[in-house]
Coordinates of C-alpha atoms in Angstrom, one line a residue:
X1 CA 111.1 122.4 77.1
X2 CA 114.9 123.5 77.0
X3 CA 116.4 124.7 80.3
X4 CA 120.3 126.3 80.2
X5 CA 122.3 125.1 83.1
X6 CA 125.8 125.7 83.3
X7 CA 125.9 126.6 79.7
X8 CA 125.1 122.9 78.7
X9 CA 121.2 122.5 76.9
X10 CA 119.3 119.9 78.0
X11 CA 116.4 118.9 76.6
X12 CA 113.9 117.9 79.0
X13 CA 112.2 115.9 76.9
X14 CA 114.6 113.1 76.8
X15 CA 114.7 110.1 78.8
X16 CA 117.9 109.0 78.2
X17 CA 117.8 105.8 80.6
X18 CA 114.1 104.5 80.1
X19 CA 113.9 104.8 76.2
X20 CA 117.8 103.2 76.6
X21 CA 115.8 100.2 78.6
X22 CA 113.2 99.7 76.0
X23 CA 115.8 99.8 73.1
X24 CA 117.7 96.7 74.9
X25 CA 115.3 94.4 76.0
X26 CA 113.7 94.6 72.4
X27 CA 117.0 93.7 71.1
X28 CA 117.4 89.8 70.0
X29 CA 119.8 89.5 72.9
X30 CA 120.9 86.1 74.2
X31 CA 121.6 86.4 77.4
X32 CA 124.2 84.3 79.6
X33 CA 124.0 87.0 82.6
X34 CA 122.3 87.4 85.7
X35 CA 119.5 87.7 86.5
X36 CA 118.4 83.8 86.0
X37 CA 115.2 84.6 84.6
X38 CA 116.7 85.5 81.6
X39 CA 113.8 87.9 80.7
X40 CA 110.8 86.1 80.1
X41 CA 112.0 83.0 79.8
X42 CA 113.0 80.9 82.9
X43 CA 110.2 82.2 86.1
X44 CA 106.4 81.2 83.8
X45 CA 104.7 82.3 86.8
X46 CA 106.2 85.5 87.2
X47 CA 106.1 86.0 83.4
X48 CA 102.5 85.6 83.9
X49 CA 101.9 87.9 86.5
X50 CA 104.2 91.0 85.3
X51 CA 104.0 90.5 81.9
X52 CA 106.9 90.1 78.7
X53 CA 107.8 94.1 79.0
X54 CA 108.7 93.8 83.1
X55 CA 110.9 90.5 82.8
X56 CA 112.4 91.8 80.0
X57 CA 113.7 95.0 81.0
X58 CA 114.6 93.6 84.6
X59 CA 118.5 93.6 83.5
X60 CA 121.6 93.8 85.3
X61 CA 124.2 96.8 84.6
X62 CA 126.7 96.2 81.5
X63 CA 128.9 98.5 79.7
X64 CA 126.3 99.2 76.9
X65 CA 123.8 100.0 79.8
X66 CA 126.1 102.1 81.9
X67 CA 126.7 101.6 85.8
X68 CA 125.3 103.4 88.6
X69 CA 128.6 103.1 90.5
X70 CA 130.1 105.5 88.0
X71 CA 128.0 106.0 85.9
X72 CA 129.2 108.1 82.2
X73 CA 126.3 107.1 79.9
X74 CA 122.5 107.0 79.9
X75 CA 122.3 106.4 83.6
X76 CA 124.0 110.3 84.3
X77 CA 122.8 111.5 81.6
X78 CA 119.5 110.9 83.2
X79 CA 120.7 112.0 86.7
X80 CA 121.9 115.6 84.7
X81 CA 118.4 116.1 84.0
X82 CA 116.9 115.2 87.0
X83 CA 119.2 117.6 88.5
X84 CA 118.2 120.2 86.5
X85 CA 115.0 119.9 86.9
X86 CA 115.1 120.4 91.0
X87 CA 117.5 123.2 90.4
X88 CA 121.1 121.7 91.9
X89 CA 124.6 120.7 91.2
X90 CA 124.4 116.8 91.1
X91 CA 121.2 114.0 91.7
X92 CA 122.0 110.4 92.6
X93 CA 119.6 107.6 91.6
X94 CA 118.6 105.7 94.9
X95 CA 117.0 102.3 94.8
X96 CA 116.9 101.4 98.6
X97 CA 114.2 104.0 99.0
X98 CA 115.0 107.3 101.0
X99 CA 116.1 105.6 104.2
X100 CA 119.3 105.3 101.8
X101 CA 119.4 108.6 100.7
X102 CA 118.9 109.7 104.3
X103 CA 121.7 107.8 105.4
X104 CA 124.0 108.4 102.4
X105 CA 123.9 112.1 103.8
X106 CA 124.5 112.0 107.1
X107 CA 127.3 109.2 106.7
X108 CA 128.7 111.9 104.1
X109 CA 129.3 114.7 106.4
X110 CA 129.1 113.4 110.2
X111 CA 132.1 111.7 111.4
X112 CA 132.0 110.0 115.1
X113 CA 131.0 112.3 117.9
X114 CA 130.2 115.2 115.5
X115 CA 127.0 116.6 116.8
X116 CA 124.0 116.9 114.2
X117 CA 121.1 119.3 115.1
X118 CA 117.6 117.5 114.7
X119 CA 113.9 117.5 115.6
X120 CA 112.6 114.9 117.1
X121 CA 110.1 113.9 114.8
X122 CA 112.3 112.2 112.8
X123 CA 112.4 109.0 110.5
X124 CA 114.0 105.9 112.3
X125 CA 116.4 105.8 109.5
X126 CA 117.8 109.3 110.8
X127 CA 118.7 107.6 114.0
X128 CA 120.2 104.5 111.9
X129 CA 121.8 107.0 110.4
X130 CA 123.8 108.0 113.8
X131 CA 124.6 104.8 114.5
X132 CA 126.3 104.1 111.7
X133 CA 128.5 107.0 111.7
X134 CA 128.7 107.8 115.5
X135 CA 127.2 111.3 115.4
X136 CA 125.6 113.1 118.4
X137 CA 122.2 114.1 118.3
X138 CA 120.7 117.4 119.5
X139 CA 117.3 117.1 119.7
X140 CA 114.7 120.5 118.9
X141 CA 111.4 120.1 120.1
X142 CA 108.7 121.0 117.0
X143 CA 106.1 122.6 117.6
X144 CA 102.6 120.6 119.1
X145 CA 99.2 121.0 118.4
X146 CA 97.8 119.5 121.3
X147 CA 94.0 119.4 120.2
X148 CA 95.5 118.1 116.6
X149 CA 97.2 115.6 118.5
X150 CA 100.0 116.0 115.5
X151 CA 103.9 117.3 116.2
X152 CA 104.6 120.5 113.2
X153 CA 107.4 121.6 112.1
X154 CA 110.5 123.5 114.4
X155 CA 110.6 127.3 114.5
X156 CA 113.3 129.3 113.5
X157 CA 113.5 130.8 116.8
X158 CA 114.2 126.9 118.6
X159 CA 116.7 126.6 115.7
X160 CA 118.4 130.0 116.6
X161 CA 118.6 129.2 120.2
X162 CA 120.3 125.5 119.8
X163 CA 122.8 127.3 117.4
X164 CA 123.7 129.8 120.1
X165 CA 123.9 126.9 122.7
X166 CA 125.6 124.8 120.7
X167 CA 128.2 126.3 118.8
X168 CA 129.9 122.9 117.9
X169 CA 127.1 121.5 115.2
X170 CA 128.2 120.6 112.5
X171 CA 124.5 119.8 110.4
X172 CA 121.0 120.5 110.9
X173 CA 118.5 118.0 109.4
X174 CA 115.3 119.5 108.6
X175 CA 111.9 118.0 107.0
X176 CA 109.9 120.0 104.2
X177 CA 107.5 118.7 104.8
X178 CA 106.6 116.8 108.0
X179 CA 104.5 113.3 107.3
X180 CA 101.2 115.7 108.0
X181 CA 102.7 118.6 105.1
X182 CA 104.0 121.1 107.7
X183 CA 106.8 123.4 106.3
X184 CA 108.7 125.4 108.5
X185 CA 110.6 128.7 107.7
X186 CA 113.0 127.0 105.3
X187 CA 114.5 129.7 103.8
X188 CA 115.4 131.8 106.9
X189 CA 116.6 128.8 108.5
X190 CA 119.0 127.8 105.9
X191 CA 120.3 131.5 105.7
X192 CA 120.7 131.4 109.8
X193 CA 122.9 128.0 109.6
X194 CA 124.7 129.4 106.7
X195 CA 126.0 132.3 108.8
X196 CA 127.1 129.4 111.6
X197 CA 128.7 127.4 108.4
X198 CA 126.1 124.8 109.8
X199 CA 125.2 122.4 106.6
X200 CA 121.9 122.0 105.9
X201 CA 120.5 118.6 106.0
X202 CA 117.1 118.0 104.4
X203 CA 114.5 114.7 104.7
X204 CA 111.9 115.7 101.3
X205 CA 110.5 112.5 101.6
X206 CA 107.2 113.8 101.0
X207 CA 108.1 116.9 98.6
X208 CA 109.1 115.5 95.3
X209 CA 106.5 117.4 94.1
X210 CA 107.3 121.1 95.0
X211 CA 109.4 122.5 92.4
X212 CA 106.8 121.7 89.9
X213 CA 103.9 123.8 91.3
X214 CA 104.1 127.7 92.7
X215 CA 100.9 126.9 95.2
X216 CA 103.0 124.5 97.0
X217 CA 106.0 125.2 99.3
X218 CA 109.5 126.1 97.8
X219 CA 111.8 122.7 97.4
X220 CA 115.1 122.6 99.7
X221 CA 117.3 122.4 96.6
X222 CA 115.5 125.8 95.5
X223 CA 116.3 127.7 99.0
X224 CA 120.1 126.2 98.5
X225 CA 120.1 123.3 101.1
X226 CA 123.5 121.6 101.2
X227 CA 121.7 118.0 100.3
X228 CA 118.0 116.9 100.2
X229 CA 116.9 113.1 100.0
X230 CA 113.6 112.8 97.9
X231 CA 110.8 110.2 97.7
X232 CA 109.9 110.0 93.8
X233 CA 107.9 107.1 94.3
X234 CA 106.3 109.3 97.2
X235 CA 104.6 112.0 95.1
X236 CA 106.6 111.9 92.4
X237 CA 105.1 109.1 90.3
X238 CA 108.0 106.9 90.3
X239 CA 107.8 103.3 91.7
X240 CA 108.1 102.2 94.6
X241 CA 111.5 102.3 96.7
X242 CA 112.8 104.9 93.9
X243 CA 114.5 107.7 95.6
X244 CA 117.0 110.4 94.5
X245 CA 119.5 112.4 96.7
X246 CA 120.1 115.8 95.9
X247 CA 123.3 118.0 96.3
X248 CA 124.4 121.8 95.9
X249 CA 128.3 121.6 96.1
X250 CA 129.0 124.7 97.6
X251 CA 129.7 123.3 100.6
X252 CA 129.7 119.6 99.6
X253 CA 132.1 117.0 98.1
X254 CA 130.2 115.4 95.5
X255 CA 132.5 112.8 94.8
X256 CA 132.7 112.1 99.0
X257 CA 128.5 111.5 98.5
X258 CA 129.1 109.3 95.5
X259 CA 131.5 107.3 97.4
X260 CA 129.4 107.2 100.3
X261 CA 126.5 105.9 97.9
X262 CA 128.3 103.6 96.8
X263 CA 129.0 102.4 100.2
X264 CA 125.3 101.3 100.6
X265 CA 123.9 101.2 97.6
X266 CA 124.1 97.5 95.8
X267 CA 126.2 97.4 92.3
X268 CA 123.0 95.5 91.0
X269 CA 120.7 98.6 91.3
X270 CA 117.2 98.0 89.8
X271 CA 116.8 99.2 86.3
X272 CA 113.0 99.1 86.6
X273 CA 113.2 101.3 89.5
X274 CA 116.1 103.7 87.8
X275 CA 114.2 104.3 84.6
X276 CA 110.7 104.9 86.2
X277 CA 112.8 108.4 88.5
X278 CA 113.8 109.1 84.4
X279 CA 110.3 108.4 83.6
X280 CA 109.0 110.6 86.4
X281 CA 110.9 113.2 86.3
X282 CA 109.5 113.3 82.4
X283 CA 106.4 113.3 83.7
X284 CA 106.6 116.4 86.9
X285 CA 108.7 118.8 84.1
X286 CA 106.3 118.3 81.0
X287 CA 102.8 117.7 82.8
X288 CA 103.4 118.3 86.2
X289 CA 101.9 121.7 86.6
X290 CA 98.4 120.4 85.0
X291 CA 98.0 117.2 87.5
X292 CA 99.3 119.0 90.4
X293 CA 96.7 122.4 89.9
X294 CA 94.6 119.6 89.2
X295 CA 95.5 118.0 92.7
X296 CA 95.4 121.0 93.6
X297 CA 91.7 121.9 93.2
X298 CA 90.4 118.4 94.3
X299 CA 91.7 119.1 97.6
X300 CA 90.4 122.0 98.0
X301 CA 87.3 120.6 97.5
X302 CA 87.6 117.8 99.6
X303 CA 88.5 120.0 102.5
X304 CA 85.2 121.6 101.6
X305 CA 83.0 118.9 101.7
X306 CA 84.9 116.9 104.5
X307 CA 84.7 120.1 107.2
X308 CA 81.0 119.9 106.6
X309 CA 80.4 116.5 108.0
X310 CA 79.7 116.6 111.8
X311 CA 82.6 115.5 114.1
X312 CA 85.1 115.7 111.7
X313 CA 87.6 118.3 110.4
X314 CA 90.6 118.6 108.1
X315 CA 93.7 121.2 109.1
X316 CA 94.4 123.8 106.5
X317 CA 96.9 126.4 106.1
X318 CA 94.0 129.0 107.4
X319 CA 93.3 126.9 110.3
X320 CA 96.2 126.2 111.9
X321 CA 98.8 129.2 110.6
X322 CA 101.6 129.2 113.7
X323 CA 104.8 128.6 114.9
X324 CA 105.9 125.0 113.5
X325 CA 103.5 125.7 110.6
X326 CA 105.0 128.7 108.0
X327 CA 103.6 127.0 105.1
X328 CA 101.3 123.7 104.4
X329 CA 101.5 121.5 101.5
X330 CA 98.0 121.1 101.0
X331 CA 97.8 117.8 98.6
X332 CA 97.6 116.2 102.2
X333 CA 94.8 115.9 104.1
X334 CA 95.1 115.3 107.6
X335 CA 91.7 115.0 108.9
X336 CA 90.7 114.6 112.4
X337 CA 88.2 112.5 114.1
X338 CA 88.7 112.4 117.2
X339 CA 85.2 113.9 118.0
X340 CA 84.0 111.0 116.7
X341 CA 84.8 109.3 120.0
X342 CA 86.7 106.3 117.5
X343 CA 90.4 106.5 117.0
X344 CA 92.3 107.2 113.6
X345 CA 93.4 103.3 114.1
X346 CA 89.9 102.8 114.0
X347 CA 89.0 104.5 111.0
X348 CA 91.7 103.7 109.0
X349 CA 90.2 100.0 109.2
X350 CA 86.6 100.6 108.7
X351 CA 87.9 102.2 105.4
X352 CA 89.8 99.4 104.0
X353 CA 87.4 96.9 105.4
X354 CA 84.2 98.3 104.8
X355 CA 84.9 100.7 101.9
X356 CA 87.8 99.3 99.8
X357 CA 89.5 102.8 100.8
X358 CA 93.3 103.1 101.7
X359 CA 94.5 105.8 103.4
X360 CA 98.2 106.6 104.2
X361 CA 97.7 106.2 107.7
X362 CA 95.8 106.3 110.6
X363 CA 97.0 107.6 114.4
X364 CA 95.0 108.1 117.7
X365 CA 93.4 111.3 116.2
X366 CA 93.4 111.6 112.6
X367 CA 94.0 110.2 109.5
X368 CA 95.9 110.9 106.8
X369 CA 95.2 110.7 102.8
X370 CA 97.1 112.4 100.1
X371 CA 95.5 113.6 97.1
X372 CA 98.5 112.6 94.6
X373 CA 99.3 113.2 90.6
X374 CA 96.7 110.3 89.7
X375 CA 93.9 111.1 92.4
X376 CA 90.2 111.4 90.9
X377 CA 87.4 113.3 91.9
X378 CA 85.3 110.0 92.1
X379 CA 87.7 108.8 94.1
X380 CA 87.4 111.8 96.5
X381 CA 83.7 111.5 96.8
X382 CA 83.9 108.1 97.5
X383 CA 86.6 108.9 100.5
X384 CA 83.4 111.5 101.7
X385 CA 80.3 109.5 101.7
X386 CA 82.1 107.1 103.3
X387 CA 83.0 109.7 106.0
X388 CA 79.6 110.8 106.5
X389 CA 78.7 107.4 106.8
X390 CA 81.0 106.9 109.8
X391 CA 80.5 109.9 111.2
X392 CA 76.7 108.9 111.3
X393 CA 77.3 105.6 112.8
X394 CA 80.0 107.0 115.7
X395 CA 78.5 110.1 116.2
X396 CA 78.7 110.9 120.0
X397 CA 78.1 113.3 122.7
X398 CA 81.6 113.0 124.2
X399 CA 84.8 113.6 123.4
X400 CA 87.7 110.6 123.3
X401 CA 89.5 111.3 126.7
X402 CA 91.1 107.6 126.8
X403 CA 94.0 108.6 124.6
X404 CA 95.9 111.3 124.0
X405 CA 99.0 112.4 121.4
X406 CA 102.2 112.8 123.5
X407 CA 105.0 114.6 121.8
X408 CA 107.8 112.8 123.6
X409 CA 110.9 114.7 125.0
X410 CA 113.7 112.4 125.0
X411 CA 116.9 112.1 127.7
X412 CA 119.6 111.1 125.9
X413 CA 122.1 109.2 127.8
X414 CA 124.3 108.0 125.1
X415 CA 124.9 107.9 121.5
X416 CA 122.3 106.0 119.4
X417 CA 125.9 104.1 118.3
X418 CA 127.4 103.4 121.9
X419 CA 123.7 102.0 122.8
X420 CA 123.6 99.7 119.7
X421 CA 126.7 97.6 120.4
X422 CA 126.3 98.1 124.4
X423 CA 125.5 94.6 126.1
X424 CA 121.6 94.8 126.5
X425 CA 118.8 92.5 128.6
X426 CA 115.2 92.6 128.5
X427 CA 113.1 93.7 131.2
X428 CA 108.7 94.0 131.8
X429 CA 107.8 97.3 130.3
X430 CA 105.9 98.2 133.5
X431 CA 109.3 98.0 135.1
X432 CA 111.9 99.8 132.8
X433 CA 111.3 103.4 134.1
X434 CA 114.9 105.3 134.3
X435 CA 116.6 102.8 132.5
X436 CA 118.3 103.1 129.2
X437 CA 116.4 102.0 125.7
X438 CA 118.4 99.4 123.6
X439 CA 116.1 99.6 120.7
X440 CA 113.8 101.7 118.5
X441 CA 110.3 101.4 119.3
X442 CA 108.0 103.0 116.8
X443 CA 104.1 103.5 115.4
X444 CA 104.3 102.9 111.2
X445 CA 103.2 104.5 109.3
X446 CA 104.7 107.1 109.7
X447 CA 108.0 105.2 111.5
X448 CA 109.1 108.0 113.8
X449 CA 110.5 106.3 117.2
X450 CA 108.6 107.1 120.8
X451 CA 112.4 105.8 122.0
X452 CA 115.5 105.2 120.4
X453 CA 118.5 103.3 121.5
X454 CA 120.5 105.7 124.2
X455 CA 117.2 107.1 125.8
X456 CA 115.4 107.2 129.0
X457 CA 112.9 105.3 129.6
X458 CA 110.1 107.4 131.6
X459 CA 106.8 106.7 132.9
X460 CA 105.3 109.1 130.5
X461 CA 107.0 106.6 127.6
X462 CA 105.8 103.4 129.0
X463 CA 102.2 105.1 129.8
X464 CA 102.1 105.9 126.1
X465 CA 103.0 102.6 124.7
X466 CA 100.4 101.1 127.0
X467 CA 97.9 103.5 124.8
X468 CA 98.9 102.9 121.3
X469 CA 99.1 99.3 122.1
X470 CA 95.4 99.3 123.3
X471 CA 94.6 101.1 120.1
X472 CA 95.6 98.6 117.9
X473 CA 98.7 100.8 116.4
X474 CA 101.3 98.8 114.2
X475 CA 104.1 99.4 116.6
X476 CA 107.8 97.8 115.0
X477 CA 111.1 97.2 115.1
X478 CA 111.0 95.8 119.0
X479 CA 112.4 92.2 119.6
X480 CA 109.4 91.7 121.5
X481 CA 106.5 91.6 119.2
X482 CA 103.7 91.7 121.8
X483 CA 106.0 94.8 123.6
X484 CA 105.5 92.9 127.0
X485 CA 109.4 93.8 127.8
X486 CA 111.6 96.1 126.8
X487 CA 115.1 96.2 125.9
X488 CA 117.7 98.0 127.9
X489 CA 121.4 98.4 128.3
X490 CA 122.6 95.8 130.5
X491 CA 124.1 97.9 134.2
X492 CA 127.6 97.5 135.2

């Protein structure tokens, strides 16, 4: 496939970077660089567990192999096409996953005590994000479904009114999609901010996939976003920790991002994880359409067969069309159990334990598992008798009434910065009510924080840490493992 872009051809089916990468570790090279493996020579063991191809083409940047830093050979020759292929100006290669690419943004267009619009369902790097560059959060509420247990996406009309009330933002960062495939109304949004010459911000973690399929929703890049950060290794194919950022530089400084990049990202980027985004984004333009119908279909069918079994139910796009949910990428499938009387926790570990299934996570309600570019049917079916099973084996007469999803509404007191260098000291939980959070407490997957560092502590807050704690969720990033105390900023 050829695409014209800017009156330069580029054919799609090079890969400028990865065949580059197999050309020069098959070359008789003796090597008196890092790294000190020297390809397959120095670490047996590893050797022996990644094999002669993946020691080999673990190399370091040279000028024959160009440089990410600036890069003017293979490596943006390869970012050219990626960028063409999710329809924008420029695409960065990130190798510190999409926490960087998250951050990268933000720290290109918020300077210190510029306020950033934001819903509150947000990534905990989004809120490292602030604290590295100062910025002022304003927090929308997205939408709830409370019998879902799961926060959706923000409307358009809770966008509209912070942009009336607030007529001092300078970004909005949206997701497309949420964790649980939730799009809002991307397009009218981005149009609305446009008119307030409000940049638009956009976390695609979880959408790498979109521009390759018309079932699924439209990509940010597509509906002329200002930047979107994008998890390859998410649904893209690529490996893990390979991200891209995105950028249309109508309203952006490329070089500004590059620089910013640059900032964070280390000058001994992974090739391995470089040339698999090239490899990728082969992949999404040449067969992406096939595997993802095919993706596609199987969910469909899943959703069929899951909503059948007694107790448990998967959201669709029909079931749950409303505010906070305009359109629904539907490779996801967030099913919920909590008529089961068992907790997503719960089930989420009877499936790795007892089935040799891994889901993408579990919470209090549901659990999630994406049906992906290399998902089988026999897979599927495996994921659904095993389902049944459970549901068999938990199958109750009431309905779990211990726990409940909160959607917490933060106070924020001070900036997420001013709280982070702010002397702190750690108190009980049970007695931190009304004082100010020094650190991110959070459930991972999917790593968005109950409270970050400038909040209020309430009683609601501490009540809901008490249940997720009870429920076995993998709660992180507290200095207190157990979460017996709390840390807050020290009074004067």
């Amino acid at each position: 496939m050829i695409i014209e872009k800017n009156s330069v051809r580029l054919s799609e089916d090079n890969t400028p970077l990865l065949q580059g990468l197999k050309d020069y570790s098959n070359r008789h090279i003796a090597c008196f660089d890092v790294p000190g493996h020297v390809k397959n020579k120095g670490v047996k063991i590893l050797n022996d567990f990644l094999g002669d191809d993946v020691m080999k083409m673990d190399i370091n940047s040279s000028p024959y192999m160009d440089n990410v830093s600036k890069p003017n050979g293979i490596i943006k020759k390869s970012q050219d096409l990626l960028a063409q292929a999710y329809e924008c100006d420029k695409a960065f290669f990130v190798t510190n996953g999409t926490t960087q690419a998250i951050q990268t943004m933000i720290l290109s267009v918020i300077n210190p005590n510029d306020k950033i619009l934001l819903p509150r369902n947000i990534h905990k790097s989004v809120i490292n994000a602030l604290i590295l560059s100062g910025g002022k959060p304003v927090y929308i509420q997205p939408e709830f479904d409370e019998e879902l247990g799961i926060s959706l996406n923000v409307s358009y009309l809770s966008v509209k009114n912070e942009l009336e009330k607030n007529n001092d933002i300078k970004a909005i960062f949206l997701l497309n999609p949420t964790y649980y495939g939730a799009c809002c109304e991307l397009e009218k949004i981005i149009s609305l901010c446009k008119s307030y010459s409000v940049l638009v911000l956009v976390d695609e973690a979880h959408g790498a996939h979109f521009p390759f399929h018309d079932d699924l929703p439209p990509s940010a890049m597509k509906l002329k976003a200002d930047m979107a950060a994008v998890s390859m290794h998410k649904t893209g194919g690529a490996l893990t920790q390979a991200s891209v950022l995105l950028v249309n530089e109508e309203n952006i400084h490329g070089e500004k991002v590059s620089q910013t990049l640059n900032m964070l990202q280390s000058t001994s980027a992974s090739y391995l994880l470089m040339s698999s985004i090239d490899g990728a984004r082969y992949n999404l333009v040449n067969k992406g359409r096939l595997q993802l119908s095919k993706a596609l279909n199987i969910s469909q069918y899943a959703k069929y067969k899951i909503n059948k079994i007694p107790g448990i139910k998967v959201i669709s796009h029909k079931s749950c069309n409303r505010e906070g949910m305009y359109l629904l990428d539907e490779t996801k499938l967030c099913i919920n159990v909590k008529n089961l009387n068992i907790t997503g926790f719960k089930v989420y570990d009877i499936l790795y334990q007892e089935f040799d299934i891994q889901l993408e996570l579990g919470d209090l309600y549901n659990i999630l598992a994406l049906i992906s570019l290399g998902t089988t049917k026999g897979d599927v079916d495996r994921l659904i008798k095993a389902l049944d099973i459970i549901s068999k084996m938990h199958k109750k007469e009431t309905i779990l009434k211990s726990a409940s999803m909160k959607q917490i509404n933060p106070i924020v007191k001070m900036n997420p910065r001013d709280a982070y260098y702010s002397e702190k000291e750690s108190l009980d939980l049970a007695n931190s009510t009304n004082r100010i959070c020094g650190e991110n407490i959070m459930a991972y997957p999917p790593g968005i924080p109950i409270i970050s560092p400038g909040e209020i502590i309430t009683r609601e807050i501490i009540d809901y840490i008490k249940v997720l704690k009870s429920s076995n969720a993998h709660l992180t990033d507290m200095l207190d493992k157990e979460l017996n105390t709390i840390l807050v900023i020290k009074e004067k």
